[in-house]
mmCIF file of C-alpha atoms in Angstrom:
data_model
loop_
_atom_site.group_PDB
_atom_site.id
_atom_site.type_symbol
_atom_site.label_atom_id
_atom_site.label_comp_id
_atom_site.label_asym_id
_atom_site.label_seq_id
_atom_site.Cartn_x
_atom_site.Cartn_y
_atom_site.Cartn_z
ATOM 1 C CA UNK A 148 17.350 -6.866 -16.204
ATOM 2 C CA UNK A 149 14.489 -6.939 -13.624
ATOM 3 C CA UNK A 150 10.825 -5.331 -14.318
ATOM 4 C CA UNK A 151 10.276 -2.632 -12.052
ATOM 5 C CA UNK A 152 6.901 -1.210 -11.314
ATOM 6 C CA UNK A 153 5.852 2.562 -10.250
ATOM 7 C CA UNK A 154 3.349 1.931 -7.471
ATOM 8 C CA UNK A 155 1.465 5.123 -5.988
ATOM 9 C CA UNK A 156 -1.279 5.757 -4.066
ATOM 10 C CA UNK A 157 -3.507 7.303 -0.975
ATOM 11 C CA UNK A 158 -6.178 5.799 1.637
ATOM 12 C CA UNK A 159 -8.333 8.338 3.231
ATOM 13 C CA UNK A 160 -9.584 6.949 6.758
ATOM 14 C CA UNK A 161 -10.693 8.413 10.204
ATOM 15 C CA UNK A 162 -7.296 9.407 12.440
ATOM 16 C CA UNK A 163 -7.628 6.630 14.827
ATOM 17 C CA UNK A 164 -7.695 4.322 11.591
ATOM 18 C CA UNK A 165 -3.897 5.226 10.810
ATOM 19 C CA UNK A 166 -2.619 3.425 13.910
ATOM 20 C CA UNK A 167 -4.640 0.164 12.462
ATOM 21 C CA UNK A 168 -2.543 0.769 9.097
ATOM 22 C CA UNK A 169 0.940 1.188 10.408
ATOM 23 C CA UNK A 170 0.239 -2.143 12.481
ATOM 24 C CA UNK A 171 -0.388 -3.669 9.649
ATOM 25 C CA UNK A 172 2.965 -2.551 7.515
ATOM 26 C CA UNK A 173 4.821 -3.144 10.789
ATOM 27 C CA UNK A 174 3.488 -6.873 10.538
ATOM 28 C CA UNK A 175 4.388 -7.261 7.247
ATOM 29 C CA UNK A 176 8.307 -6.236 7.792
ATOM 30 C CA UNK A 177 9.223 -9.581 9.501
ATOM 31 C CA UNK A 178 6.572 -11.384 6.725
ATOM 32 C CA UNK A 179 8.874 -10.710 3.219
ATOM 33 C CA UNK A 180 9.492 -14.163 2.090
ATOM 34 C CA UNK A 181 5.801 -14.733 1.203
ATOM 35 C CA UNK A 182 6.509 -12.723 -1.367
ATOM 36 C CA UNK A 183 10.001 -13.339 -2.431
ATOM 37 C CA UNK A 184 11.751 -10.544 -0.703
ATOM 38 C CA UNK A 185 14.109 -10.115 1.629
ATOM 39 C CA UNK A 186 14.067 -8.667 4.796
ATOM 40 C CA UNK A 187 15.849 -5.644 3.314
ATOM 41 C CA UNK A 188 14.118 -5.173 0.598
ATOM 42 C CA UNK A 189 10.773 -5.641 2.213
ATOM 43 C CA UNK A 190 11.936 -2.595 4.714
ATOM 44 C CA UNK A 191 12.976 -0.451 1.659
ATOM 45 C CA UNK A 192 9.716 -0.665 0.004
ATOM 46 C CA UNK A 193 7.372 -0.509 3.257
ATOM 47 C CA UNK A 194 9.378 2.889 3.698
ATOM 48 C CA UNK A 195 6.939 4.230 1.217
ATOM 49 C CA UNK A 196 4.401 4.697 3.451
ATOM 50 C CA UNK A 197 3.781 7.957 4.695
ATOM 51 C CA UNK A 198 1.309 9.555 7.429
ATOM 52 C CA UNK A 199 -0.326 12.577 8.710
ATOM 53 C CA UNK A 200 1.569 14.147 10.974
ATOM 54 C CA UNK A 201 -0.986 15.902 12.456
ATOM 55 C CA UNK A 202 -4.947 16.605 12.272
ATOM 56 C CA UNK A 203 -5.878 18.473 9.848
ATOM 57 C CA UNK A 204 -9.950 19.052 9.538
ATOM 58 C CA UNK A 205 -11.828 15.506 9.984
ATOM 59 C CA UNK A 206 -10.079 13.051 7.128
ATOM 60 C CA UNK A 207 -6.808 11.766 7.905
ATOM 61 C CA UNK A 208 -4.497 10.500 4.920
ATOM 62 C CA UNK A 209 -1.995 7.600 4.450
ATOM 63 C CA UNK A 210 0.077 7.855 1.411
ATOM 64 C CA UNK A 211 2.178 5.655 -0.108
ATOM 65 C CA UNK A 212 4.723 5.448 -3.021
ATOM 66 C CA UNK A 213 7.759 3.647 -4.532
ATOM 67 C CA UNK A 214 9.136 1.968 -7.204
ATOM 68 C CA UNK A 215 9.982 -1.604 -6.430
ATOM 69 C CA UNK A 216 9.828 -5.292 -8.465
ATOM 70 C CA UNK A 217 6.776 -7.308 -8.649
ATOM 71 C CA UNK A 218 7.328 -8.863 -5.066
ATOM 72 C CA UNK A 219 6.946 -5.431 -3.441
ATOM 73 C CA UNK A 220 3.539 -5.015 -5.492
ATOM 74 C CA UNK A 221 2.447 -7.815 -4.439
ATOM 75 C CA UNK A 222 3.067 -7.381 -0.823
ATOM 76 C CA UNK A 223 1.878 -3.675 -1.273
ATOM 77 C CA UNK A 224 -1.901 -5.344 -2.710
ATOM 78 C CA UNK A 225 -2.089 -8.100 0.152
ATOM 79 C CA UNK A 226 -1.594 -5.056 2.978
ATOM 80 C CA UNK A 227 -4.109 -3.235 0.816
ATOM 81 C CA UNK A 228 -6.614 -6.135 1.095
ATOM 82 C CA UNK A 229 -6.320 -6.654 5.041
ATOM 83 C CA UNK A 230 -6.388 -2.896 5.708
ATOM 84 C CA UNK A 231 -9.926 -3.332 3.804
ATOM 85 C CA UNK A 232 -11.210 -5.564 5.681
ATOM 86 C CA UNK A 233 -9.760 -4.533 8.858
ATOM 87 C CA UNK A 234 -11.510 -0.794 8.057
ATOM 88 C CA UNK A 235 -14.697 -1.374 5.189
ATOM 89 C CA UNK A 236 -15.311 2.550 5.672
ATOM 90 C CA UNK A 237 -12.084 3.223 4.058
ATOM 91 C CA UNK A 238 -11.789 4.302 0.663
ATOM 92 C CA UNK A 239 -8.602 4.990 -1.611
ATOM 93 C CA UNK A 240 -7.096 4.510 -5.007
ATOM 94 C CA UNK A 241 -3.783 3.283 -6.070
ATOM 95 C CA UNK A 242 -1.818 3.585 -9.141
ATOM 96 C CA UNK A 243 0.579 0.940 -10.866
ATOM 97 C CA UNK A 244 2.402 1.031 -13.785
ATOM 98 C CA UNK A 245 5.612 -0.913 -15.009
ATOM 99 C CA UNK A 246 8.721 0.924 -15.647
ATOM 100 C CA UNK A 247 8.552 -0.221 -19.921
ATOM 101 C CA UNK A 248 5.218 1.467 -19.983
ATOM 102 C CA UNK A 249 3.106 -1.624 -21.026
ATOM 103 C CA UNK A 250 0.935 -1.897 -18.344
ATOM 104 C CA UNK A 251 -1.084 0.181 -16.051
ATOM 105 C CA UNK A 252 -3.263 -0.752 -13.312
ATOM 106 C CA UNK A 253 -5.549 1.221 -10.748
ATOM 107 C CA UNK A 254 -6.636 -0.260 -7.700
ATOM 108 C CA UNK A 255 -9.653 0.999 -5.808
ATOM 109 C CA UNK A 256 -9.908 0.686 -2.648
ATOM 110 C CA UNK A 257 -13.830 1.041 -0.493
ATOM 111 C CA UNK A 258 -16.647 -1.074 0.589
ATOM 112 C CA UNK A 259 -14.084 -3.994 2.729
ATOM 113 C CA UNK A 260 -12.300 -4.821 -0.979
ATOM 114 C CA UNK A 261 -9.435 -3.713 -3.116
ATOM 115 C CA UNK A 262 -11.174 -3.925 -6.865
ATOM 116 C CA UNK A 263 -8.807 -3.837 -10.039
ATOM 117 C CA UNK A 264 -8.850 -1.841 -12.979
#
């Protein structure tokens, strides 16, 4: 049986920042096989993104969440990292945990860097 991992999260950013973002999950669709993935699976999982709509006051939101195997996490951290450096002003926090309950991770997200936890 495979190891499957809850993965959850936000990044707050300015609105023209979200268009960086999805450019960078749109990248990453045709990119699966660094991490083991296939093309399918890598869509399935990059599905879990999800963005403001609309404005709403002066902080714009991308969200993301899914449950998906250790490949997916992975690919999920790398975007993280480039979106960091690609937007240093951007700060967020992520949640992982594994679906046997042994081990739980948060990754923070601000100053350029994804930090673990």
């Amino acid at each position: 049986m495979s190891k499957y991992f809850n993965l959850r999260g936000f990044l707050d950013c300015d609105y023209s920042d979200l268009d960086v973002i999805r450019d960078v999950v749109v990248q990453d669709r045709s990119t699966a096989t660094r991490f083991g993935l296939t093309g399918e699976a890598a869509a399935l999982y990059l599905d879990g993104w999800l963005y403001q709509k609309r404005e709403i006051n002066w902080i714009a939101h991308a969200f993301f969440g899914a449950s998906m195997k250790s490949g997916g996490v992975d690919l999920i951290f790398d975007q993280l990292e480039r979106i960091a450096k690609l937007i240093p002003e951007l700060e967020g926090v992520f949640f992982v945990d594994d679906d046997e309950g042994c081990s739980s991770r948060r990754w923070d997200v601000a100053n350029g860097r994804v930090s673990i936890h």
